[in-house]
mmCIF file of C-alpha atoms in Angstrom:
data_model
loop_
_atom_site.group_PDB
_atom_site.id
_atom_site.type_symbol
_atom_site.label_atom_id
_atom_site.label_comp_id
_atom_site.label_asym_id
_atom_site.label_seq_id
_atom_site.Cartn_x
_atom_site.Cartn_y
_atom_site.Cartn_z
ATOM 1 C CA UNK A 1065 -97.805 156.648 19.704
ATOM 2 C CA UNK A 1066 -96.587 155.242 23.275
ATOM 3 C CA UNK A 1067 -93.279 153.642 23.395
ATOM 4 C CA UNK A 1068 -95.332 150.200 24.559
ATOM 5 C CA UNK A 1069 -97.383 150.395 21.831
ATOM 6 C CA UNK A 1070 -94.440 150.554 19.442
ATOM 7 C CA UNK A 1071 -92.586 147.925 21.214
ATOM 8 C CA UNK A 1072 -95.496 145.734 21.003
ATOM 9 C CA UNK A 1073 -95.660 146.257 17.425
ATOM 10 C CA UNK A 1074 -92.259 145.786 17.186
ATOM 11 C CA UNK A 1075 -92.241 142.348 18.947
ATOM 12 C CA UNK A 1076 -95.081 141.394 16.743
ATOM 13 C CA UNK A 1077 -93.054 142.101 13.690
ATOM 14 C CA UNK A 1078 -90.095 140.109 14.849
ATOM 15 C CA UNK A 1079 -92.705 137.074 15.512
ATOM 16 C CA UNK A 1080 -93.735 137.592 11.880
ATOM 17 C CA UNK A 1081 -90.220 137.758 10.657
ATOM 18 C CA UNK A 1082 -89.240 134.300 12.503
ATOM 19 C CA UNK A 1083 -92.394 132.978 10.773
ATOM 20 C CA UNK A 1084 -91.203 134.199 7.565
ATOM 21 C CA UNK A 1085 -87.959 132.567 7.757
ATOM 22 C CA UNK A 1086 -89.050 129.265 9.321
ATOM 23 C CA UNK A 1087 -92.374 128.584 7.349
ATOM 24 C CA UNK A 1088 -92.386 127.398 3.638
ATOM 25 C CA UNK A 1089 -92.517 130.173 1.075
ATOM 26 C CA UNK A 1090 -92.000 127.469 -1.909
ATOM 27 C CA UNK A 1091 -93.839 124.383 -2.759
ATOM 28 C CA UNK A 1092 -93.021 122.437 -5.661
ATOM 29 C CA UNK A 1093 -95.028 119.458 -6.640
ATOM 30 C CA UNK A 1094 -94.792 117.848 -10.012
ATOM 31 C CA UNK A 1095 -97.218 114.926 -11.213
ATOM 32 C CA UNK A 1096 -97.986 113.031 -14.204
ATOM 33 C CA UNK A 1097 -101.349 112.041 -15.028
ATOM 34 C CA UNK A 1098 -101.288 108.743 -17.050
ATOM 35 C CA UNK A 1099 -103.283 106.456 -15.879
ATOM 36 C CA UNK A 1100 -102.711 106.956 -12.399
ATOM 37 C CA UNK A 1101 -101.334 109.954 -10.713
ATOM 38 C CA UNK A 1102 -97.661 109.632 -10.466
ATOM 39 C CA UNK A 1103 -96.039 112.333 -8.170
ATOM 40 C CA UNK A 1104 -92.506 112.922 -9.640
ATOM 41 C CA UNK A 1105 -91.361 115.571 -7.314
ATOM 42 C CA UNK A 1106 -92.719 117.054 -4.159
ATOM 43 C CA UNK A 1107 -90.508 119.635 -2.180
ATOM 44 C CA UNK A 1108 -91.249 122.490 0.071
ATOM 45 C CA UNK A 1109 -88.603 125.136 0.956
ATOM 46 C CA UNK A 1110 -88.141 128.021 3.616
ATOM 47 C CA UNK A 1111 -85.565 130.487 3.986
ATOM 48 C CA UNK A 1112 -83.819 128.637 6.603
ATOM 49 C CA UNK A 1113 -83.994 125.263 5.006
ATOM 50 C CA UNK A 1114 -82.813 126.899 1.749
ATOM 51 C CA UNK A 1115 -79.787 128.455 4.045
ATOM 52 C CA UNK A 1116 -79.255 124.748 5.215
ATOM 53 C CA UNK A 1117 -79.014 123.198 1.714
ATOM 54 C CA UNK A 1118 -76.910 125.854 0.427
ATOM 55 C CA UNK A 1119 -74.441 125.571 3.202
ATOM 56 C CA UNK A 1120 -74.511 121.411 3.169
ATOM 57 C CA UNK A 1121 -73.889 121.878 -0.960
ATOM 58 C CA UNK A 1122 -70.990 124.018 -0.624
ATOM 59 C CA UNK A 1123 -72.674 127.188 -2.229
ATOM 60 C CA UNK A 1124 -71.048 129.591 0.414
ATOM 61 C CA UNK A 1125 -71.393 132.973 -1.680
ATOM 62 C CA UNK A 1126 -75.506 132.661 -1.846
ATOM 63 C CA UNK A 1127 -75.581 131.395 1.575
ATOM 64 C CA UNK A 1128 -73.754 134.440 2.775
ATOM 65 C CA UNK A 1129 -75.867 136.968 0.783
ATOM 66 C CA UNK A 1130 -79.097 135.386 1.779
ATOM 67 C CA UNK A 1131 -78.105 134.898 5.572
ATOM 68 C CA UNK A 1132 -76.726 138.695 5.437
ATOM 69 C CA UNK A 1133 -79.529 140.587 3.813
ATOM 70 C CA UNK A 1134 -82.319 138.110 5.017
ATOM 71 C CA UNK A 1135 -81.414 137.393 8.532
ATOM 72 C CA UNK A 1136 -78.433 139.598 9.949
ATOM 73 C CA UNK A 1137 -79.575 142.984 8.932
ATOM 74 C CA UNK A 1138 -83.064 142.719 9.800
ATOM 75 C CA UNK A 1139 -81.921 141.138 13.344
ATOM 76 C CA UNK A 1140 -79.136 144.166 13.559
ATOM 77 C CA UNK A 1141 -81.926 146.665 12.589
ATOM 78 C CA UNK A 1142 -84.371 145.389 15.090
ATOM 79 C CA UNK A 1143 -81.593 145.421 17.957
ATOM 80 C CA UNK A 1144 -81.421 149.111 17.174
ATOM 81 C CA UNK A 1145 -84.885 149.463 17.254
ATOM 82 C CA UNK A 1146 -85.174 147.980 20.540
ATOM 83 C CA UNK A 1147 -82.538 150.210 21.669
ATOM 84 C CA UNK A 1148 -84.275 153.552 20.710
ATOM 85 C CA UNK A 1149 -87.478 152.259 22.409
ATOM 86 C CA UNK A 1150 -85.911 151.353 25.647
ATOM 87 C CA UNK A 1151 -83.992 154.602 25.886
ATOM 88 C CA UNK A 1152 -84.760 157.977 26.090
ATOM 89 C CA UNK A 1153 -81.473 159.833 25.214
ATOM 90 C CA UNK A 1154 -80.671 158.498 21.848
ATOM 91 C CA UNK A 1155 -77.839 160.404 19.762
ATOM 92 C CA UNK A 1156 -78.977 161.436 16.261
ATOM 93 C CA UNK A 1157 -76.311 159.294 14.513
ATOM 94 C CA UNK A 1158 -77.846 156.190 15.757
ATOM 95 C CA UNK A 1159 -80.802 157.366 13.729
ATOM 96 C CA UNK A 1160 -78.910 157.588 10.704
ATOM 97 C CA UNK A 1161 -77.150 153.983 11.169
ATOM 98 C CA UNK A 1162 -80.667 152.633 11.249
ATOM 99 C CA UNK A 1163 -81.609 154.550 7.915
ATOM 100 C CA UNK A 1164 -78.650 153.065 6.226
ATOM 101 C CA UNK A 1165 -79.467 149.624 7.509
ATOM 102 C CA UNK A 1166 -83.022 149.740 6.031
ATOM 103 C CA UNK A 1167 -81.657 150.727 2.890
ATOM 104 C CA UNK A 1168 -79.785 147.536 2.618
ATOM 105 C CA UNK A 1169 -82.645 145.298 3.939
ATOM 106 C CA UNK A 1170 -84.665 146.528 0.943
ATOM 107 C CA UNK A 1171 -81.738 145.018 -0.934
ATOM 108 C CA UNK A 1172 -83.006 141.989 -0.078
ATOM 109 C CA UNK A 1173 -86.429 142.662 -1.018
ATOM 110 C CA UNK A 1174 -85.412 143.837 -4.535
ATOM 111 C CA UNK A 1175 -83.435 141.160 -5.707
#
Protein backbone atom coordinates (compact mmCIF):
# COMPACT_ATOMS: atom_id res chain seq x y z
CA UNK A 1 0.00 0.00 0.00
CA UNK A 2 1.14 3.52 -0.62
CA UNK A 3 1.65 6.07 2.13
CA UNK A 4 -1.23 8.15 0.80
CA UNK A 5 -3.63 5.21 1.05
CA UNK A 6 -2.47 4.47 4.57
CA UNK A 7 -2.81 8.13 5.52
CA UNK A 8 -6.38 8.25 4.18
CA UNK A 9 -7.25 5.04 6.05
CA UNK A 10 -5.75 6.45 9.24
CA UNK A 11 -7.72 9.69 8.92
CA UNK A 12 -10.88 7.61 8.45
CA UNK A 13 -10.05 5.61 11.58
CA UNK A 14 -9.66 8.87 13.53
CA UNK A 15 -13.07 10.01 12.29
CA UNK A 16 -14.57 6.73 13.51
CA UNK A 17 -12.76 7.12 16.85
CA UNK A 18 -14.24 10.59 17.31
CA UNK A 19 -17.70 9.34 16.37
CA UNK A 20 -17.32 6.44 18.80
CA UNK A 21 -16.41 8.82 21.60
CA UNK A 22 -19.16 11.34 20.89
CA UNK A 23 -22.14 9.22 19.82
CA UNK A 24 -24.33 7.32 22.25
CA UNK A 25 -23.18 3.81 23.08
CA UNK A 26 -25.78 2.97 25.71
CA UNK A 27 -29.47 3.71 25.85
CA UNK A 28 -31.58 2.98 28.91
CA UNK A 29 -35.34 3.11 28.48
CA UNK A 30 -37.50 1.81 31.31
CA UNK A 31 -41.24 2.01 30.88
CA UNK A 32 -44.13 0.58 32.84
CA UNK A 33 -47.27 -0.59 31.10
CA UNK A 34 -50.27 -0.45 33.35
CA UNK A 35 -53.17 1.29 31.74
CA UNK A 36 -50.87 3.76 30.07
CA UNK A 37 -47.25 3.64 29.01
CA UNK A 38 -45.36 5.44 31.78
CA UNK A 39 -41.77 6.37 31.05
CA UNK A 40 -39.86 5.82 34.28
CA UNK A 41 -36.30 6.29 33.09
CA UNK A 42 -34.79 7.28 29.76
CA UNK A 43 -31.10 8.05 29.39
CA UNK A 44 -28.46 7.92 26.68
CA UNK A 45 -24.72 7.67 27.32
CA UNK A 46 -21.65 8.38 25.23
CA UNK A 47 -18.03 7.96 26.30
CA UNK A 48 -17.48 11.71 26.52
CA UNK A 49 -20.80 12.17 28.33
CA UNK A 50 -19.85 9.47 30.80
CA UNK A 51 -16.49 11.13 31.37
CA UNK A 52 -18.25 14.43 32.04
CA UNK A 53 -20.63 12.78 34.51
CA UNK A 54 -17.78 11.01 36.29
CA UNK A 55 -15.87 14.28 36.67
CA UNK A 56 -18.93 16.20 37.88
CA UNK A 57 -19.77 13.56 40.50
CA UNK A 58 -16.21 13.38 41.81
CA UNK A 59 -15.41 9.87 40.57
CA UNK A 60 -11.90 10.79 39.52
CA UNK A 61 -10.30 7.33 39.41
CA UNK A 62 -12.74 5.83 36.84
CA UNK A 63 -12.54 9.12 34.94
CA UNK A 64 -8.76 8.82 34.84
CA UNK A 65 -8.81 5.20 33.67
CA UNK A 66 -11.40 5.71 30.94
CA UNK A 67 -9.84 8.93 29.69
CA UNK A 68 -6.36 7.42 29.72
CA UNK A 69 -7.11 4.11 28.00
CA UNK A 70 -10.12 5.22 25.93
CA UNK A 71 -9.03 8.66 24.75
CA UNK A 72 -5.38 9.48 25.42
CA UNK A 73 -3.72 6.17 24.44
CA UNK A 74 -5.47 6.00 21.04
CA UNK A 75 -4.65 9.66 20.36
CA UNK A 76 -0.97 9.22 21.28
CA UNK A 77 -0.79 6.10 19.14
CA UNK A 78 -2.42 8.02 16.30
CA UNK A 79 0.18 10.75 16.62
CA UNK A 80 2.96 8.19 16.31
CA UNK A 81 1.33 6.65 13.24
CA UNK A 82 1.01 10.06 11.58
CA UNK A 83 4.70 10.64 12.30
CA UNK A 84 5.57 7.28 10.74
CA UNK A 85 3.49 7.96 7.65
CA UNK A 86 4.87 11.45 7.07
CA UNK A 87 8.57 10.65 7.67
CA UNK A 88 10.63 8.17 5.72
CA UNK A 89 13.47 7.55 8.19
CA UNK A 90 11.98 6.50 11.49
CA UNK A 91 14.17 4.81 14.14
CA UNK A 92 13.13 1.26 15.01
CA UNK A 93 12.73 2.15 18.70
CA UNK A 94 9.73 4.30 17.75
CA UNK A 95 8.04 1.26 16.19
CA UNK A 96 8.57 -0.62 19.47
CA UNK A 97 6.94 2.28 21.32
CA UNK A 98 3.81 1.97 19.21
CA UNK A 99 3.77 -1.77 19.78
CA UNK A 100 3.85 -1.16 23.53
CA UNK A 101 1.12 1.47 23.30
CA UNK A 102 -1.02 -0.93 21.27
CA UNK A 103 -0.92 -3.45 24.11
CA UNK A 104 -2.18 -0.79 26.53
CA UNK A 105 -4.89 0.24 24.10
CA UNK A 106 -6.19 -3.33 24.23
CA UNK A 107 -6.49 -3.07 28.02
CA UNK A 108 -9.46 -0.76 27.48
CA UNK A 109 -11.08 -3.13 24.98
CA UNK A 110 -10.70 -6.17 27.26
CA UNK A 111 -12.00 -4.54 30.44
